Tab-separated table of C-alpha atoms and ligand atoms in Angstrom:
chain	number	residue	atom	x	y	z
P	877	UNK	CA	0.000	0.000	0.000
P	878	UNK	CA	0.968	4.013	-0.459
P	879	UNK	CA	0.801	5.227	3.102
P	880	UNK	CA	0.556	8.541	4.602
P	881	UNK	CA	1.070	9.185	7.895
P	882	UNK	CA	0.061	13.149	8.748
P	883	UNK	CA	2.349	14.518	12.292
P	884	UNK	CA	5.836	15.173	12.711
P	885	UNK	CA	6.662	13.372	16.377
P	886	UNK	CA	7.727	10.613	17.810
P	887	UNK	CA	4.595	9.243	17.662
P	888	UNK	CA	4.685	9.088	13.910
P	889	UNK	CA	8.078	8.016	13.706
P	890	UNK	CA	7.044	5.242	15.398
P	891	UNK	CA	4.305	4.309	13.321
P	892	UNK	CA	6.595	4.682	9.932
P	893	UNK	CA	8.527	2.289	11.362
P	894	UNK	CA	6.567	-0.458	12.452
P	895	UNK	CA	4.832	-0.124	9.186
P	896	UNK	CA	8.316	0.396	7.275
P	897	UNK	CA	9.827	-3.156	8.736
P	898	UNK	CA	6.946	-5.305	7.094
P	899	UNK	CA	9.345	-4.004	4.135
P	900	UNK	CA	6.263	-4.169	1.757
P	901	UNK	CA	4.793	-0.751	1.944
P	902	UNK	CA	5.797	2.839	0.527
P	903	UNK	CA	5.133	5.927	3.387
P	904	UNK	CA	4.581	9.343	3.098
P	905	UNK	CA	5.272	11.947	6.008
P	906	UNK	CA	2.985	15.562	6.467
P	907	UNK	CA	4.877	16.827	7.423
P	908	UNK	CA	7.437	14.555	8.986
P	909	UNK	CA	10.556	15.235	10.326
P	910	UNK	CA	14.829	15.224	9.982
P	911	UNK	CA	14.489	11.427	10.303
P	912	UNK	CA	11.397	10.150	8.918
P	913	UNK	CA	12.478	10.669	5.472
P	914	UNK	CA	15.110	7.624	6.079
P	915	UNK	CA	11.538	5.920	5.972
P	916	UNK	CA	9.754	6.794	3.265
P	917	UNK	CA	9.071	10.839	1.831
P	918	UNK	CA	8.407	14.241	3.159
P	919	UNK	CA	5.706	16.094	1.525
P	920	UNK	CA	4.818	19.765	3.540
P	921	UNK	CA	0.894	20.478	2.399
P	922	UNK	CA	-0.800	22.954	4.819
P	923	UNK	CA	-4.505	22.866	3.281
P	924	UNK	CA	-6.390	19.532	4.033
P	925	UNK	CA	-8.058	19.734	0.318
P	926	UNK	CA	-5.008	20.004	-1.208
P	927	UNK	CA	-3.374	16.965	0.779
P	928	UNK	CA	-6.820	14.950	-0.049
P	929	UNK	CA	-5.925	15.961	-4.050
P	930	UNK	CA	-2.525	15.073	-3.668
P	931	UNK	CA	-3.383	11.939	-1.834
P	932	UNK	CA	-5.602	11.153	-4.734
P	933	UNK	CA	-3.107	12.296	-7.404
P	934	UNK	CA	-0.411	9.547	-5.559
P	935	UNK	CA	-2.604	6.762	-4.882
P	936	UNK	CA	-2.630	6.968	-1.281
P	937	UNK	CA	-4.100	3.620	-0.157
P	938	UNK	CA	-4.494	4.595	3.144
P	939	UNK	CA	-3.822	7.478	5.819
P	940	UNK	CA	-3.035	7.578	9.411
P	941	UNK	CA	-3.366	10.678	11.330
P	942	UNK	CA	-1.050	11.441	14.363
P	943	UNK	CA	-2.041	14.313	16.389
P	944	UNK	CA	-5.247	16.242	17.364
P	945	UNK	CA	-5.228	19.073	15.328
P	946	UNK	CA	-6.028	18.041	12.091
P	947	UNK	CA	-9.002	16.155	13.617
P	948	UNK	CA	-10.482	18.301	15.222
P	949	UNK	CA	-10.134	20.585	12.349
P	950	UNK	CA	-11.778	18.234	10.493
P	951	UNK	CA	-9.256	16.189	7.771
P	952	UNK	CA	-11.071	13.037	8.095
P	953	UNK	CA	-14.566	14.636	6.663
P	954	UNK	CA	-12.373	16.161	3.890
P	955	UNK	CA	-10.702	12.915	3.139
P	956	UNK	CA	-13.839	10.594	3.470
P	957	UNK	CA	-15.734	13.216	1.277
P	958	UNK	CA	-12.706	12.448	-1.401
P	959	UNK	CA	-13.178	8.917	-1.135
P	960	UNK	CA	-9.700	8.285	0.508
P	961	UNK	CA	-9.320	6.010	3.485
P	962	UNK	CA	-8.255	7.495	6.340
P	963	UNK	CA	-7.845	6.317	9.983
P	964	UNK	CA	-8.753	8.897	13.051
P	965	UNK	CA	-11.825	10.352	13.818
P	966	UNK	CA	-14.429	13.086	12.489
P	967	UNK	CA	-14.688	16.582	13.555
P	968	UNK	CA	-17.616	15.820	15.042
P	969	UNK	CA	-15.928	12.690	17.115
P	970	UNK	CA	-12.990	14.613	17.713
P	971	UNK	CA	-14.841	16.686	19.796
P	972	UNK	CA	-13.974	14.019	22.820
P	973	UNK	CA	-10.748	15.103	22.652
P	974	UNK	CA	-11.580	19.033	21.730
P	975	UNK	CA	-14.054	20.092	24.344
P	976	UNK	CA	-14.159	18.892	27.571
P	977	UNK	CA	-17.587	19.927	28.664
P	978	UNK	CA	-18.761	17.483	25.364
P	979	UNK	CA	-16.426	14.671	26.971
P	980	UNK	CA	-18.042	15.384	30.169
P	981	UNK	CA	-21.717	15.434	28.846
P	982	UNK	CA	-20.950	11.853	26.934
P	983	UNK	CA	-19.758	10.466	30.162
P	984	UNK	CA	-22.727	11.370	32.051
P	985	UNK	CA	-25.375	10.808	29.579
P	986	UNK	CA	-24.177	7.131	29.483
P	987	UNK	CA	-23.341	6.174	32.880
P	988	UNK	CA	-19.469	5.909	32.137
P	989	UNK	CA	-17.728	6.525	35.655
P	990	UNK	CA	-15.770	9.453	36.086
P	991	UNK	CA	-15.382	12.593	38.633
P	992	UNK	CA	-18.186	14.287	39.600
P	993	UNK	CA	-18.392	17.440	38.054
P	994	UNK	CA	-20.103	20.549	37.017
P	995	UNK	CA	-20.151	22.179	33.502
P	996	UNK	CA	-20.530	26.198	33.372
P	997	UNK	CA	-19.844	29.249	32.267
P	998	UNK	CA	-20.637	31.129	35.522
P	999	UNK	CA	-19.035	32.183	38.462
P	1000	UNK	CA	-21.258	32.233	40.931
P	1001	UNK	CA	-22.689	28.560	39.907
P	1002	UNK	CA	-19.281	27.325	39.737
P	1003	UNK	CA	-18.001	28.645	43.500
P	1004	UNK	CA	-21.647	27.348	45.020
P	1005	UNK	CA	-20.408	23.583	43.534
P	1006	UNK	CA	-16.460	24.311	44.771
P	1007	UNK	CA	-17.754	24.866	48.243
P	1008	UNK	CA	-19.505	21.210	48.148
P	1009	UNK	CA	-15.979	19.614	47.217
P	1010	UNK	CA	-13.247	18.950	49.799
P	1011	UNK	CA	-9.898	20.092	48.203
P	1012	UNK	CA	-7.594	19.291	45.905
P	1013	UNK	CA	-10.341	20.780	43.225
P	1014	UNK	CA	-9.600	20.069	39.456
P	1015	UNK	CA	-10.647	22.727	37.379
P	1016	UNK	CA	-10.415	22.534	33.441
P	1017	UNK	CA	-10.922	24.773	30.657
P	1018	UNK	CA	-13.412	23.343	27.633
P	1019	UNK	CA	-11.094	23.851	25.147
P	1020	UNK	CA	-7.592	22.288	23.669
P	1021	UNK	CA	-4.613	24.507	25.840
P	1022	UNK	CA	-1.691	22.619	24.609
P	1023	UNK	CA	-2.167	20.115	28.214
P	1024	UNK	CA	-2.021	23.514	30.175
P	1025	UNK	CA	-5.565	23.746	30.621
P	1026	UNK	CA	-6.150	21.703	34.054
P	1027	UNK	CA	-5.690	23.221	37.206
P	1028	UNK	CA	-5.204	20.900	40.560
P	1029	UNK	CA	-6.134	23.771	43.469
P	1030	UNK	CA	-5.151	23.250	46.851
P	1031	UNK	CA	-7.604	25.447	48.382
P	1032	UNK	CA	-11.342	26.976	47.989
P	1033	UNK	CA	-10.187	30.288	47.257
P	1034	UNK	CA	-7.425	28.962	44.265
P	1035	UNK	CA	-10.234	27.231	42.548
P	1036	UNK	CA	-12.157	29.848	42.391
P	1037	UNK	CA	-9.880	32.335	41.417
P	1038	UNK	CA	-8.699	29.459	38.114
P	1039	UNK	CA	-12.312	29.690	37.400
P	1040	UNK	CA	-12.224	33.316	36.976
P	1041	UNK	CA	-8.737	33.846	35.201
P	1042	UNK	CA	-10.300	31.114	32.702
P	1043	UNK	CA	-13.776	32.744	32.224
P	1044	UNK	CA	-12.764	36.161	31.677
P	1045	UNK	CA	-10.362	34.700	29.477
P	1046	UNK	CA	-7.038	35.942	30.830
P	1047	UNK	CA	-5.887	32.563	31.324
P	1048	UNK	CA	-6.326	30.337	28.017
P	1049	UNK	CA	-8.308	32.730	25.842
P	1050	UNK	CA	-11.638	31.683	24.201
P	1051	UNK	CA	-10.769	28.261	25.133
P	1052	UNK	CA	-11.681	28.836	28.827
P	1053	UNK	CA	-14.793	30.875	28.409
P	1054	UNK	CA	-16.585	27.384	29.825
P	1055	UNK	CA	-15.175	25.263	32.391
P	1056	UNK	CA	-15.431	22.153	34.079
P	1057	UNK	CA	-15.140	21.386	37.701
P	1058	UNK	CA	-14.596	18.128	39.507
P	1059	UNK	CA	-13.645	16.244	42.446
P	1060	UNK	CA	-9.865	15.040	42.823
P	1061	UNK	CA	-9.569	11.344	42.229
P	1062	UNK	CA	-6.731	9.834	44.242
P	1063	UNK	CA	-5.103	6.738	42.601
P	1064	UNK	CA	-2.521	5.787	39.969
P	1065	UNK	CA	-2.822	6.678	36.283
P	1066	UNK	CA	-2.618	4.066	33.311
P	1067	UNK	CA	-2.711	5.193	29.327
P	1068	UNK	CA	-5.174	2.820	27.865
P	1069	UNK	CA	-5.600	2.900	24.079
P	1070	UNK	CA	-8.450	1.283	21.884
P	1071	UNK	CA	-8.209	0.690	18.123
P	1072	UNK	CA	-11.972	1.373	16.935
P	1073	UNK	CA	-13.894	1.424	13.937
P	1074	UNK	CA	-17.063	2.969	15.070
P	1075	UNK	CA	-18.837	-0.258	16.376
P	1076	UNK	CA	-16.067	-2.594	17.112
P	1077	UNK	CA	-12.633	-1.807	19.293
P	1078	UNK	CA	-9.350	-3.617	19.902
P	1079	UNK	CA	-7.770	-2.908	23.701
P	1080	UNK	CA	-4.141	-2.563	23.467
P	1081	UNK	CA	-1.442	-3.603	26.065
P	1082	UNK	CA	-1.716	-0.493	29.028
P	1083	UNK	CA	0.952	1.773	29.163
P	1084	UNK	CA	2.015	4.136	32.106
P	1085	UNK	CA	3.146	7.554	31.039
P	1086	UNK	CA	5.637	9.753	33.243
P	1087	UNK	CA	4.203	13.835	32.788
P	1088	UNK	CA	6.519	15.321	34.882
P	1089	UNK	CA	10.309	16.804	33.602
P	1090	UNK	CA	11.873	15.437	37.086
P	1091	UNK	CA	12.623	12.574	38.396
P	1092	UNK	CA	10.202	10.823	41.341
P	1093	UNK	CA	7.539	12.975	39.043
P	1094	UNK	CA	8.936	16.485	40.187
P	1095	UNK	CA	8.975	19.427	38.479
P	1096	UNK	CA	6.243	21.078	35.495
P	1097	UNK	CA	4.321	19.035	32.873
P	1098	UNK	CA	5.563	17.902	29.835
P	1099	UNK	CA	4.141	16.167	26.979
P	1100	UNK	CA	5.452	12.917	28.467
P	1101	UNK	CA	9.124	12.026	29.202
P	1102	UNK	CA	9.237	8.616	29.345
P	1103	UNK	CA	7.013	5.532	29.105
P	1104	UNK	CA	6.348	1.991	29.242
P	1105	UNK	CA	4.316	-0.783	28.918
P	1106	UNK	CA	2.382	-3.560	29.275
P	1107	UNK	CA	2.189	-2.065	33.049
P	1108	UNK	CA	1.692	-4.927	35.854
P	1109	UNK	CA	-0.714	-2.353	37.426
P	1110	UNK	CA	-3.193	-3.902	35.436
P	1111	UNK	CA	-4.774	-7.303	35.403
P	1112	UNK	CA	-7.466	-9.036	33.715
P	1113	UNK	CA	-10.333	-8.067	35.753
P	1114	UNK	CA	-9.610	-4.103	35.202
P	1115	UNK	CA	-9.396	-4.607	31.230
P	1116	UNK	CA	-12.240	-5.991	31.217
P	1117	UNK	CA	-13.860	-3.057	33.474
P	1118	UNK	CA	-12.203	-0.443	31.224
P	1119	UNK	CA	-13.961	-2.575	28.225
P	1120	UNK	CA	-17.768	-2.616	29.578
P	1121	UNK	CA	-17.711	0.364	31.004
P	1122	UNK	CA	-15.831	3.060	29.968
P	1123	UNK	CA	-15.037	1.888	26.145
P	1124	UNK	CA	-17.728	-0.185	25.143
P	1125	UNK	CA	-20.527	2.389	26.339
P	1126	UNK	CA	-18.217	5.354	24.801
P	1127	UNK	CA	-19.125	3.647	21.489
P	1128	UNK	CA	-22.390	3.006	21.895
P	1129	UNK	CA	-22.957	6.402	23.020
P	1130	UNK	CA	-20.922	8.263	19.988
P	1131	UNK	CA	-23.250	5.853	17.293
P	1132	UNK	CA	-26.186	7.102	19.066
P	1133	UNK	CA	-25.191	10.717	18.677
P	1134	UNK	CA	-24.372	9.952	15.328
P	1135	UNK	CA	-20.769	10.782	15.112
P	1136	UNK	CA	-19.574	7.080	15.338
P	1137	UNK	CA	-16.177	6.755	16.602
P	1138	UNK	CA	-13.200	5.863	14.210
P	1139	UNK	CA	-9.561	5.856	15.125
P	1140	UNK	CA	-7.621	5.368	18.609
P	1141	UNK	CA	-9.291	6.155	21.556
P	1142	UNK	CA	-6.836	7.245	24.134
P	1143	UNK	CA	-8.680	6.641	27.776
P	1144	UNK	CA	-6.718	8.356	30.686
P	1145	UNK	CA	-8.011	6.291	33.230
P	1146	UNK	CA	-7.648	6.701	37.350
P	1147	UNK	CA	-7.459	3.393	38.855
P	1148	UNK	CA	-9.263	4.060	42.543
P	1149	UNK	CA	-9.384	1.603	45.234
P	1150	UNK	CA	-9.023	-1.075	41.967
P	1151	UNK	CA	-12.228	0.506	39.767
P	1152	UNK	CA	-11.185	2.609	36.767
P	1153	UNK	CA	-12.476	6.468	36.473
P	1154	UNK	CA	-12.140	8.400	33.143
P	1155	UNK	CA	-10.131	11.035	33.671
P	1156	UNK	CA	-10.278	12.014	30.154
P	1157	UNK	CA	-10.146	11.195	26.517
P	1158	UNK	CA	-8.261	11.805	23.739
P	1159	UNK	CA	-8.711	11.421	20.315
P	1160	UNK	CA	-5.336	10.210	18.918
P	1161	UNK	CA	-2.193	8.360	20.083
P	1162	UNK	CA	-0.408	9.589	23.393
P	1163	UNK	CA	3.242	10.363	22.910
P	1164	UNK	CA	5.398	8.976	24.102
P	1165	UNK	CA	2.985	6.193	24.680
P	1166	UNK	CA	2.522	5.166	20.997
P	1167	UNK	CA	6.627	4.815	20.990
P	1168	UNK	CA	6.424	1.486	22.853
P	1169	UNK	CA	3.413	-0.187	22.007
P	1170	UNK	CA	3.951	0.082	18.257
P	1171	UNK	CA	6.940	-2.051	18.779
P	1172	UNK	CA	4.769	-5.055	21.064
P	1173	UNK	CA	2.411	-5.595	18.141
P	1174	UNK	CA	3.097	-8.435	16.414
P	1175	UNK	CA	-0.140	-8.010	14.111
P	1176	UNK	CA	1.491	-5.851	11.448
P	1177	UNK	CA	0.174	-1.587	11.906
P	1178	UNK	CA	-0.559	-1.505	8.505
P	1179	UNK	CA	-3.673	-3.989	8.595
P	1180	UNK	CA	-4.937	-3.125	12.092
P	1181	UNK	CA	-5.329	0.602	11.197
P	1182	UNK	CA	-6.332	-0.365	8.055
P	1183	UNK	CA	-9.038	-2.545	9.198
P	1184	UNK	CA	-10.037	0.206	11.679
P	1185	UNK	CA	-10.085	2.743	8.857
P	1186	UNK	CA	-12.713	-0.077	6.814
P	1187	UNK	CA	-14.877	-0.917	9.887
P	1188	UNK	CA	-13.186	-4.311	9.573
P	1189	UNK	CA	-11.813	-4.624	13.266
P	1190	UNK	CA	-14.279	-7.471	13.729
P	1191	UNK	CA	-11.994	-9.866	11.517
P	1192	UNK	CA	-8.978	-8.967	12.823
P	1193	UNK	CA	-7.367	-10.961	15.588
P	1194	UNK	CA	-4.808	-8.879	17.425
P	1195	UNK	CA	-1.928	-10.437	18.339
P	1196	UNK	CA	0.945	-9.057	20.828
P	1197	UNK	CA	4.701	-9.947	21.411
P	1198	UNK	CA	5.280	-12.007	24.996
P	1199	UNK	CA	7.444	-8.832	25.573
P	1200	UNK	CA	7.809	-5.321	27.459
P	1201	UNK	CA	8.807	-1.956	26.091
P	1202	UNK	CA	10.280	0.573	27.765
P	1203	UNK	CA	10.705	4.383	26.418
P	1204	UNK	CA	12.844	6.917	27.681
P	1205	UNK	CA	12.664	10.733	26.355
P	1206	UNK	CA	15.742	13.194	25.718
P	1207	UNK	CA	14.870	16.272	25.262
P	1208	UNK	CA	16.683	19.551	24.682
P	1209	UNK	CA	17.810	21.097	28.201
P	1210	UNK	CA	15.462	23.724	28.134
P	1211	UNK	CA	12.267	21.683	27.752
P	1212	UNK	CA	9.828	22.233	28.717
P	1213	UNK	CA	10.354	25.877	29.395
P	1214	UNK	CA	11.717	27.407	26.418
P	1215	UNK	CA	13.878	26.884	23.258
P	1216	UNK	CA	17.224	25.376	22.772
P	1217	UNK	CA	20.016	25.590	21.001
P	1218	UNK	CA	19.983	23.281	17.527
P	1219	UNK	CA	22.646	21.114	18.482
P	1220	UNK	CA	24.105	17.999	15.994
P	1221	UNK	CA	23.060	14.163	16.721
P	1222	UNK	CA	25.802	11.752	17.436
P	1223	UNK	CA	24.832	7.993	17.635
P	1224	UNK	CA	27.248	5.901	18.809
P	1225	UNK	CA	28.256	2.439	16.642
P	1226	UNK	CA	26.552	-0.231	17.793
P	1227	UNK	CA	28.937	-2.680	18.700
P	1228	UNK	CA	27.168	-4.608	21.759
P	1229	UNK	CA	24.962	-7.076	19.772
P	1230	UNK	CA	22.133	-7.258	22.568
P	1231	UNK	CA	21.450	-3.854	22.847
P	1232	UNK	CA	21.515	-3.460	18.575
P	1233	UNK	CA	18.871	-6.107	18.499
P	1234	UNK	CA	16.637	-5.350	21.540
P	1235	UNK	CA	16.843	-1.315	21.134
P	1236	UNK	CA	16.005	1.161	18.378
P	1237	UNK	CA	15.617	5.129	18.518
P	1238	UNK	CA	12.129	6.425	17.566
P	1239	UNK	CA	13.256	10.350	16.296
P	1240	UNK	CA	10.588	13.212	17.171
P	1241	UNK	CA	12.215	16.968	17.230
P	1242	UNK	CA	15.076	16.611	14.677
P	1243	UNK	CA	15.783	18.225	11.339
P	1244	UNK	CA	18.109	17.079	8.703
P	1245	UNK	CA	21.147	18.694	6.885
P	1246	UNK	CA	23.497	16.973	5.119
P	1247	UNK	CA	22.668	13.642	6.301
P	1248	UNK	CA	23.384	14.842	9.683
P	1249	UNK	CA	20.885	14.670	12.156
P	1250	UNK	CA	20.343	18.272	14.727
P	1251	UNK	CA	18.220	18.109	17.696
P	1252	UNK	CA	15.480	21.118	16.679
P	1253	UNK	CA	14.622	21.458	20.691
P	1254	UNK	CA	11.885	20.404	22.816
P	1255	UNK	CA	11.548	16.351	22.798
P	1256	UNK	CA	13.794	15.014	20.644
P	1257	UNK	CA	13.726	11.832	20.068
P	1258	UNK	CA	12.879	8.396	22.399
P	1259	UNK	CA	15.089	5.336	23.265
P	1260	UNK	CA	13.201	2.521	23.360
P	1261	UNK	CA	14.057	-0.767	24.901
P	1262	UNK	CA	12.687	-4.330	24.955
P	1263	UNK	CA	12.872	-7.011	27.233
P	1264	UNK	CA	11.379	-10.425	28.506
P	1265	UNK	CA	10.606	-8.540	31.651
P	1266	UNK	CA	10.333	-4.123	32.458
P	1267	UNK	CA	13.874	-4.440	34.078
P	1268	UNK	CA	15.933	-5.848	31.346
P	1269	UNK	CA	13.187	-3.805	28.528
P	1270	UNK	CA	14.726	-0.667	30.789
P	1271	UNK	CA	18.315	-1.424	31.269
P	1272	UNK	CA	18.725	-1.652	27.290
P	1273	UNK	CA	16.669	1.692	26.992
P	1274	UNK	CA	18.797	3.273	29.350
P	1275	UNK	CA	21.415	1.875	27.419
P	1276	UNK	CA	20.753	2.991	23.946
P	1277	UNK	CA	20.213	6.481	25.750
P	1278	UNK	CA	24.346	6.167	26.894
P	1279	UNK	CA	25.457	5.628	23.064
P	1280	UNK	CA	23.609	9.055	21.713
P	1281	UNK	CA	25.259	12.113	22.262
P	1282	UNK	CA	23.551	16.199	21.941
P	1283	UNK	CA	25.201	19.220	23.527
P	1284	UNK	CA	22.057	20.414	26.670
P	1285	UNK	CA	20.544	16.025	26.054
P	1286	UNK	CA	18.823	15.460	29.335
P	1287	UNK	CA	16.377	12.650	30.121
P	1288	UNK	CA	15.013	11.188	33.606
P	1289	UNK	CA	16.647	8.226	35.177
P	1290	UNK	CA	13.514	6.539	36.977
P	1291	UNK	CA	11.430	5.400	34.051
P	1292	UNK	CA	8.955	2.727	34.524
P	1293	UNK	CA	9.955	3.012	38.560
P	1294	UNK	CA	5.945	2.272	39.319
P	1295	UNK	CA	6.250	-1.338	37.877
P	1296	UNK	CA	9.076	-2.226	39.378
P	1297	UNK	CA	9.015	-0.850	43.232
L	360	AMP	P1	-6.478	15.861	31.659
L	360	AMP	O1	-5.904	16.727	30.583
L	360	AMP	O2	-7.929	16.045	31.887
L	360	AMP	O3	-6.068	14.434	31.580
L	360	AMP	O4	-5.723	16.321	32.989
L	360	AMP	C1	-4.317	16.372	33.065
L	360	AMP	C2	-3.852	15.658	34.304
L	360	AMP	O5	-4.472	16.233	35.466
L	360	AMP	C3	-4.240	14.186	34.340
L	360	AMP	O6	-3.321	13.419	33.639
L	360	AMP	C4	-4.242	13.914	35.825
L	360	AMP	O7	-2.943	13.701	36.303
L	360	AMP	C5	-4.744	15.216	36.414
L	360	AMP	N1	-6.196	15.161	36.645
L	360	AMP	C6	-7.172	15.523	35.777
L	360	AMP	N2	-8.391	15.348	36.324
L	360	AMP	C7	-8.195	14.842	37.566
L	360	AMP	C8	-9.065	14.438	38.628
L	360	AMP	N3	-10.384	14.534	38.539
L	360	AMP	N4	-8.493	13.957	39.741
L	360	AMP	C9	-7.148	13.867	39.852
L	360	AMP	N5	-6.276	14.228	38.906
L	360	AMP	C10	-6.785	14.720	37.758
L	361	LIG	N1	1.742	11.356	26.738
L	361	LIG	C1	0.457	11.928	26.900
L	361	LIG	C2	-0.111	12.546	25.705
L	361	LIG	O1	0.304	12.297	24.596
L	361	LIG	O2	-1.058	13.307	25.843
């Protein structure tokens, strides 16, 4: 097939290349980055029509779309309405991921568990519901804020004050003009991730994410620094839970409002006292999440998103490597508060055999010259290691991380810690 895979991170990387080692397949980055064109070809086309002519024009056989943006702009309509095949949801499915008072409203109106909340764009109705909660308070603006938009207060007054800064719209703009806001769940957070085709889903192996820049989870939030999965956190009897309740109900719900849900289904789930909560949804691969459970499928990519893109999930059967994955981030030393300096990629030779064959780099924030790789800033790429078990899955991550070298390269040293306390 002629695939096109629309996103420029990690996250796409990683996709390119589990598609590019069933070696039968010819890929096409939107607009990719420094290293994905060792995988197939860059093509940089802002407007969605045009892409969906080009994409015509080349015979694209199929298209996968990364991150968030372009669905919740809408490129799957445009594509459909071109009769191209695309995997990821519509505009009006997206909407999970874009507002999170529709989220909210699809939880409740189908009795999938999550905080209780209020939805409003007024402050006296929203302090009258804060003074019925016990602090911490999570308040949320309804629209996307680059994962800036939730507030944890520690006190009455905070909350109330978030809600104001976000309805007046000092603090995130039009995007905060209606917030939500819920109890505090306290338990431990899994990345769950469902492959659906608008009736039927496949659950894939739960990962464990790692949001903060410091070590024991100090520090701001980033997009993710680390990851790893499958977690131990999670056993039978909780996938199933996630499936009745939160996933299967989700699509139920979404065919019922008519905007049946296509594409992955990214469930931020808060295990408490053993029963999963939705914390949130989004509408797309997490990242660095996708970096380690592309490499644990032993279905090949290509077919499963192509089935989900064909509403064909039902005659797939999904099959996993017996193995863990562990991913750790380096980032640019400034991340995640500013820029950095572009600064050259060296990779070491890979001379211990074990670590070349259990290990592999998936590249995210890197651009290109003269066949020489730069780190661009921010993340910039993820080691990723496998293993029979998390330890030895780690020690070759941590490994791989040793033999690559960037002036400012920093990266925490406690990945996957949870699973292995
Ligand atoms: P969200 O973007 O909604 O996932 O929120 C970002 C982060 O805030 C989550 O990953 C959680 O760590 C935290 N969070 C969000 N909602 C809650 C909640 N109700 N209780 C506890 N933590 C939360
Ligand atoms: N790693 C979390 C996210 O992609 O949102």
């Amino acid at each position: 097939m002629n695939i096109l895979i629309l996103g420029s991170g990690g996250r796409e990387y990683s996709i390119g290349l589990a598609i590019s080692n069933e070696q039968k397949h010819k890929l096409f980055f939107c607009p990719g980055n420094g290293a994905t064109d060792r995988l197939g070809t860059n093509i940089n086309i802002k407007d969605y029509n045009e892409l969906a002519i080009w994409a015509k024009n080349n015979q694209i056989d199929l298209t996968i779309v990364g991150p968030e943006a372009p669905l919740t702009d809408g490129v799957v309509d445009i594509f459909k309405a071109n009769d191209l095949i695309i995997f990821g949801p519509s505009k009006d499915a997206a909407r999970l991921e874009g507002s999170k008072v529709y989220m909210k409203n699809i939880l409740k109106k189908y009795n999938i568990p999550t905080a209780r909340f209020i939805e409003t764009d007024d402050l006296s109705q929203a302090k009258e519901f804060i003074q019925t909660l016990t602090p911490p308070i999570v308040v949320k603006a309804d629209g996307l804020c680059a994962g800036k938009g939730v507030i944890i207060a520690t006190t009455h007054e905070e909350a109330i004050n978030a809600v104001g800064d976000m309805l007046s719209g000092a603090s995130f703009g039009d995007a905060g003009k209606k917030v939500v806001v819920e109890e505090f769940l306290d338990g431990y957070e899994l990345s769950m991730f469902a492959i659906c085709d608008g009736k039927d889903f496949i659950l894939l192996p739960a990962a464990q994410d790692h949001k903060r820049v410091g070590d024991g989870d100090t520090g701001p939030n980033t997009g993710g620094m680390g990851a790893y999965a499958p977690t131990p956190l999670v056993d039978d009897a909780l996938y199933e839970k996630v499936k009745e309740r939160i996933i299967r109900p989700t699509l139920d719900g979404m065919q019922q409002e008519g905007a049946p849900y296509e594409g992955v289904l990214f469930i931020g789930v808060m295990v408490v006292k053993g029963e999963p909560y939705t914390l949130e949804f989004n509408v797309r691969f997490g990242d660095p999440e996708c970096e380690i459970i592309m490499p644990l499928l032993k279905t090949p990519a290509s077919e499963l998103f192509y089935k989900g893109a064909t509403k064909d999930l039902s005659n797939l059967k999904i099959e996993f490597l017996p193995k863990y994955a562990v991913g750790v981030v380096m980032a640019s030393h400034n991340y995640p508060y500013g820029n950095s300096d572009v600064a050259e990629i060296i990779v070491d030779e890979m001379v211990d055999m074990d670590l070349k064959e259990n290990s592999h780099i998936s590249f995210a924030g890197v651009s290109k010259e003269d066949d020489k790789l730069f780190a661009t800033g921010g993340r910039v790429l993820v080691c990723v290691g496998l293993g029979d078990n998390i330890k030895e899955a780690r020690n070759r991550a941590y490994g791989l991380c040793g033999q690559v070298h960037f002036a400012g390269k920093k990266c925490r040293s406690d990945i996957a810690y949870q699973a292995l306390r």
